[in-house]
PDB file of C-alpha atoms in Angstrom:
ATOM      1  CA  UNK A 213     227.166  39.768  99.898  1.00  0.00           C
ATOM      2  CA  UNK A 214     228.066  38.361 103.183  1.00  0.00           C
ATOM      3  CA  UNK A 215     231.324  37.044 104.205  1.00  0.00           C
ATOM      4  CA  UNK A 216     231.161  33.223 105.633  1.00  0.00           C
ATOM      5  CA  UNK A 217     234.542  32.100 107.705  1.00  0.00           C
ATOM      6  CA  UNK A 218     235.380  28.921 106.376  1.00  0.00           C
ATOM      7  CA  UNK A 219     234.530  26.032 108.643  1.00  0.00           C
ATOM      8  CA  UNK A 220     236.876  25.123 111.310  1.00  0.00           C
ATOM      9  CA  UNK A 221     238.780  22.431 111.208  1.00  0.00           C
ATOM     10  CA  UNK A 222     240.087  20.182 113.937  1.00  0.00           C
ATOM     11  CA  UNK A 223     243.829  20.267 115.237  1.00  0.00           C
ATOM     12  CA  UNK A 224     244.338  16.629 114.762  1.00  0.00           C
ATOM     13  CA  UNK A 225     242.895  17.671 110.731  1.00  0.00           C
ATOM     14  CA  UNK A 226     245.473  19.960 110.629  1.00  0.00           C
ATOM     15  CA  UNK A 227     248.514  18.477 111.913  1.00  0.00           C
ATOM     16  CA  UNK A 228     247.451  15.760 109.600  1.00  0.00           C
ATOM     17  CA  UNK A 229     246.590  17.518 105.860  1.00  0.00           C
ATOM     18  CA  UNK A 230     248.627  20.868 105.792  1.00  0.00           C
ATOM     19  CA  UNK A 231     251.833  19.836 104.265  1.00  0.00           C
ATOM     20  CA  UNK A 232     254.245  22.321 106.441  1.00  0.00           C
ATOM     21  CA  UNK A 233     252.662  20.971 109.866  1.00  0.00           C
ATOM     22  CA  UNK A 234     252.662  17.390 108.115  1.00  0.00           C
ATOM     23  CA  UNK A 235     255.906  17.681 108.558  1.00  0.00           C
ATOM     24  CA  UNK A 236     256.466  19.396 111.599  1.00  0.00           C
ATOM     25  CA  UNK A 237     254.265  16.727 112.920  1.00  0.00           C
ATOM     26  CA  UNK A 238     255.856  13.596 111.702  1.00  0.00           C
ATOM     27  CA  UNK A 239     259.253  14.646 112.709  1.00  0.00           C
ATOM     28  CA  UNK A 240     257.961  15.229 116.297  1.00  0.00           C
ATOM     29  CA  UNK A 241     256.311  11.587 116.150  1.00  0.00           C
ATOM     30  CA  UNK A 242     259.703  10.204 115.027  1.00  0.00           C
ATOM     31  CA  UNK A 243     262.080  12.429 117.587  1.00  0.00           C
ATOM     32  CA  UNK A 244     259.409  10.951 120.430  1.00  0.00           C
ATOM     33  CA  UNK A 245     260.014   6.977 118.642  1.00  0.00           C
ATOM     34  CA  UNK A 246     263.699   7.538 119.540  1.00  0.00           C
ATOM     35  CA  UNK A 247     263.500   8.796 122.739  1.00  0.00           C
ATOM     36  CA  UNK A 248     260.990   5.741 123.591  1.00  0.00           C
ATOM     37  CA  UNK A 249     264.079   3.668 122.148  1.00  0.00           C
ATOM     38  CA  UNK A 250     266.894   5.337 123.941  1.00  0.00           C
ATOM     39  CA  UNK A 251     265.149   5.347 126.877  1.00  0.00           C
ATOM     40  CA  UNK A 252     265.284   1.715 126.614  1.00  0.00           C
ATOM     41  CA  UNK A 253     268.802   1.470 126.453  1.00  0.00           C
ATOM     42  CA  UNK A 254     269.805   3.778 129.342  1.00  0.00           C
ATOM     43  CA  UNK A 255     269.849   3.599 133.064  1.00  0.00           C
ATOM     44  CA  UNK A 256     266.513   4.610 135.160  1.00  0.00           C
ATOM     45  CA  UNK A 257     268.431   7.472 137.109  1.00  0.00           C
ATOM     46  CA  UNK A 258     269.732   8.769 133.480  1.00  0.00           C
ATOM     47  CA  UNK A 259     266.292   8.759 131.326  1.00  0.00           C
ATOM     48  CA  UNK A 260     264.810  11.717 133.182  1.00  0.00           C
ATOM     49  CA  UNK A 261     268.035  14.113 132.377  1.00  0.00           C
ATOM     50  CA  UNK A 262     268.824  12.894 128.631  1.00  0.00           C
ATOM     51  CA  UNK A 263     265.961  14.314 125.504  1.00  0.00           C
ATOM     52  CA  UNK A 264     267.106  13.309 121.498  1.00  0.00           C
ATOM     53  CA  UNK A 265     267.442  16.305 119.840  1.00  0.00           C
ATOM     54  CA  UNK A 266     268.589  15.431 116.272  1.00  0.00           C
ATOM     55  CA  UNK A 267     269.527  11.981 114.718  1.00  0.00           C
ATOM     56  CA  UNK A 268     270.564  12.652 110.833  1.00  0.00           C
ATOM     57  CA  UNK A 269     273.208  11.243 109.099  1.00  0.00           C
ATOM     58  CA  UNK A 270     274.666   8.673 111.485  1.00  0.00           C
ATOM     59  CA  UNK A 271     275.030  11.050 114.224  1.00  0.00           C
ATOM     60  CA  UNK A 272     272.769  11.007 117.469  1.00  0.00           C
ATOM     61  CA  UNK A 273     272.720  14.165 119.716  1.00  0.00           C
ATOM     62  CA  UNK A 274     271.629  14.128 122.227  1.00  0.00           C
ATOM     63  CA  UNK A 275     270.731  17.081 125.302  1.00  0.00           C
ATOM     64  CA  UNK A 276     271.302  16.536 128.795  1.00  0.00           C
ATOM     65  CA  UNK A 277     270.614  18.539 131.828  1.00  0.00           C
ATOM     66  CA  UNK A 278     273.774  19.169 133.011  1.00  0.00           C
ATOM     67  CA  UNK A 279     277.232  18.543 132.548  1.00  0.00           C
ATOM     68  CA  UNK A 280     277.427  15.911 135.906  1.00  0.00           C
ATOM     69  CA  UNK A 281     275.172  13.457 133.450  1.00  0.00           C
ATOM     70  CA  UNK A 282     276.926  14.469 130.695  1.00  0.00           C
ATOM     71  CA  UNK A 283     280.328  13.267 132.284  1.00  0.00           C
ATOM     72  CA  UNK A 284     278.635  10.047 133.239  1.00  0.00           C
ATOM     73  CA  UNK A 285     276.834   9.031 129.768  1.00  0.00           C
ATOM     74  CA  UNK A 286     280.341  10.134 128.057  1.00  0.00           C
ATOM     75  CA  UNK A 287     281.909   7.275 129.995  1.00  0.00           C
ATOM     76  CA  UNK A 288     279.016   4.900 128.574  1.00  0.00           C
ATOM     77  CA  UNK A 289     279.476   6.471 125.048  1.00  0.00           C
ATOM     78  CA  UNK A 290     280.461   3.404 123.300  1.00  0.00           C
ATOM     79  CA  UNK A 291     278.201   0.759 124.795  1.00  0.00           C
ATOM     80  CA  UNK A 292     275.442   2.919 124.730  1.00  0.00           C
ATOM     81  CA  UNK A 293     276.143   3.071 120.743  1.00  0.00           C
ATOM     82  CA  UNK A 294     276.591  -0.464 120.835  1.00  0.00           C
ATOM     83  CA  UNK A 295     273.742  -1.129 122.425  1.00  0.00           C
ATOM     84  CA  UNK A 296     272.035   1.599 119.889  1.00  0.00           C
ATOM     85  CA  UNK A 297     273.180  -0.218 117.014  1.00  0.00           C
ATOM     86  CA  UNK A 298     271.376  -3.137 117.568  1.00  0.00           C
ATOM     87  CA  UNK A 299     268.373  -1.629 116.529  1.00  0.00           C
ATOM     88  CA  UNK A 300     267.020  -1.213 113.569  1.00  0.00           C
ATOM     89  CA  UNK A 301     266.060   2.665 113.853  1.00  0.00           C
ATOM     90  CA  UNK A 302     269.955   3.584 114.677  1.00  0.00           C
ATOM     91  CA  UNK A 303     271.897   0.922 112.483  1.00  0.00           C
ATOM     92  CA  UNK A 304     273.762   3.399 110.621  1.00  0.00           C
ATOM     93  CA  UNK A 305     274.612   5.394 113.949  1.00  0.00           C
ATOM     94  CA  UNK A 306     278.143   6.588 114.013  1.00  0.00           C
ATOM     95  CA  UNK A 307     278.676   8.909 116.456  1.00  0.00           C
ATOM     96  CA  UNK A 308     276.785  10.301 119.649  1.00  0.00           C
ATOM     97  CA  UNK A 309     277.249  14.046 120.639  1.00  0.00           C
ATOM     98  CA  UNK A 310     276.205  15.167 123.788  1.00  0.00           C
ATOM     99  CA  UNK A 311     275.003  18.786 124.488  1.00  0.00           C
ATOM    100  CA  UNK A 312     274.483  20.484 127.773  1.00  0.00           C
ATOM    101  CA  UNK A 313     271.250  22.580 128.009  1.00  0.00           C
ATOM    102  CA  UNK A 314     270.298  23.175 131.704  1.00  0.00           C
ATOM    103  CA  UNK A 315     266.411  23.219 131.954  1.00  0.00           C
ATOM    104  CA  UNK A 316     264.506  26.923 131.691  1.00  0.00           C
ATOM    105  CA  UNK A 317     263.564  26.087 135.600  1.00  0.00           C
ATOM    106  CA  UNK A 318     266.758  25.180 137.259  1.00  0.00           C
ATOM    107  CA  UNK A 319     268.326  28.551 135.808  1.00  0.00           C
ATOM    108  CA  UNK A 320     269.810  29.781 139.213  1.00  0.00           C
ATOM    109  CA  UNK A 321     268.604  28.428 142.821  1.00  0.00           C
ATOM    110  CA  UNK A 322     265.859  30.028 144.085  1.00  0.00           C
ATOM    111  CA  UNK A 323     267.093  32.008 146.848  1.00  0.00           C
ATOM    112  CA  UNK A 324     265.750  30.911 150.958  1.00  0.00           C
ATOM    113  CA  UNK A 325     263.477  32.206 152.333  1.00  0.00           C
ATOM    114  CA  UNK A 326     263.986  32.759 156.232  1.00  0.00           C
ATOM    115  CA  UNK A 327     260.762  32.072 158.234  1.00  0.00           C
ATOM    116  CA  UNK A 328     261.577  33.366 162.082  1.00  0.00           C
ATOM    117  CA  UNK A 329     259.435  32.934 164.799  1.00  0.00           C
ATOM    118  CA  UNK A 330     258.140  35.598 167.118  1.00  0.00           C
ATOM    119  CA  UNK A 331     260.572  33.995 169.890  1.00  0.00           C
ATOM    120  CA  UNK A 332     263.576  33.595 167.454  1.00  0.00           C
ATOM    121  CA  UNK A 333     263.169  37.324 166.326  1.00  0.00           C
ATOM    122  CA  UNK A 334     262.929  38.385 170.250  1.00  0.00           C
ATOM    123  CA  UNK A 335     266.105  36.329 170.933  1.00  0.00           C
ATOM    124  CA  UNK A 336     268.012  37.926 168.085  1.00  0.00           C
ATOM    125  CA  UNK A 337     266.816  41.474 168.617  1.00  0.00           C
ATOM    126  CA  UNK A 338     268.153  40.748 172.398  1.00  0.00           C
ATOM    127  CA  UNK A 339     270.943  39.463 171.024  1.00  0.00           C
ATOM    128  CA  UNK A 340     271.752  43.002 168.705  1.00  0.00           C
ATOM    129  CA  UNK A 341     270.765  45.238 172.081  1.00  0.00           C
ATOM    130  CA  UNK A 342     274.281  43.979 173.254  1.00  0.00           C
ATOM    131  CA  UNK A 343     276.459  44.495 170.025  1.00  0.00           C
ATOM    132  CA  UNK A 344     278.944  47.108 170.126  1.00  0.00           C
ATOM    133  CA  UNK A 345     279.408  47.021 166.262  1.00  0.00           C
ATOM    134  CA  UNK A 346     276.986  49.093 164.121  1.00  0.00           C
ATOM    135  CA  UNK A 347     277.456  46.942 160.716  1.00  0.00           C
ATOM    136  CA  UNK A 348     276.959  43.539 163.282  1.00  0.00           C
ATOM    137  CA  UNK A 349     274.491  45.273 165.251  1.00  0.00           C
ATOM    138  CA  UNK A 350     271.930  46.669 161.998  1.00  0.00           C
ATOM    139  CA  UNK A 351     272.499  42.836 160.208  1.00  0.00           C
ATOM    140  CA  UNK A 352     270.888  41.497 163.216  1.00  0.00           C
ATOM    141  CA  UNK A 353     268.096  44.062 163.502  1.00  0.00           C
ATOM    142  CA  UNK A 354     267.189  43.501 159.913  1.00  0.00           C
ATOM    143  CA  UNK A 355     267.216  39.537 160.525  1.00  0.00           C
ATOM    144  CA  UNK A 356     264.817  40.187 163.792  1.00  0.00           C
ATOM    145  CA  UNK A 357     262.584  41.886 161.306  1.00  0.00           C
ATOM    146  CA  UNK A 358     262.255  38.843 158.995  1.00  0.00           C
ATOM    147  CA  UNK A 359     260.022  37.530 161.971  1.00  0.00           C
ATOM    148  CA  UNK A 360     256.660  36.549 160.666  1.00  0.00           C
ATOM    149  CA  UNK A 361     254.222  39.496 161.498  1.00  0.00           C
ATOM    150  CA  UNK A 362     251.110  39.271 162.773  1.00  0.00           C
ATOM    151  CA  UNK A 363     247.857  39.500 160.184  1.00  0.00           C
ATOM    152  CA  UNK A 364     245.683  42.327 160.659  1.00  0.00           C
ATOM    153  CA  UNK A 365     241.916  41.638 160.171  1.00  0.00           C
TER     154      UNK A 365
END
């Protein structure tokens, strides 16, 4: 007796018959309808930094990328609802929450990178050759070394 995998089914199959990712699917289709819809209602600059995250119960929240937005769609609160209201998806909407969640990418600044060239590092090494002070003296020695080398074939 052999064993024979079952056939394999699609991902669109899937999302559509299993009852768990049924679910999981149609809730995703329905957060993405009211994103479409509040994306209607706010201002270009603001679309990009404002996702839906839950809407249950009368109450919209809502994530934004950081707490300057935040402050800004705050002051719109209420005509944003108004405006919100007016539709047929958020009729019942009560109150809007906002949350700030920074992006996974904009955690901290990346830090700069110091390109020098061969001239710049000359100058500043020059520059240390005169310096009295060791601390002074070793910072700029380390900068002259930040001087792009040469490849090596």
């Amino acid at each position: 007796m052999s064993f024979r995998p079952l056939p394999a089914r699609s991902p669109a199959a899937l999302l559509r018959e299993e009852k768990p990712l049924k679910a999981l699917f149609n809730q995703a289709q329905r957060i993405d309808h009211l994103q479409q819809l509040l994306e209607s209602q706010l201002q270009p600059a603001a679309r990009e930094h404002c996702r839906v995250a839950s809407w249950r119960e009368g109450c919209l929240m809502l994530i934004i990328s950081d707490g300057h937005w935040a402050t800004r769609l705050r002051y719109q609160q209420r005509r944003l609802q108004r405006q919100l209201q007016a539709l047929e998806e958020f009729a019942t909407l009560t109150k809007i929450i906002f949350k700030v969640q920074p992006s996974q990418g904009s955690g901290r600044a990346p830090g700069r990178t110091i390109e020098l060239s061969a001239f710049a590092a000359e100058s500043i090494q020059a520059t240390a050759e005169g310096i009295e002070d060791p601390k002074l003296r070793a910072a700029l020695e380390r900068l002259a070394e930040r001087a792009r080398k040469p490849e090596r074939d």
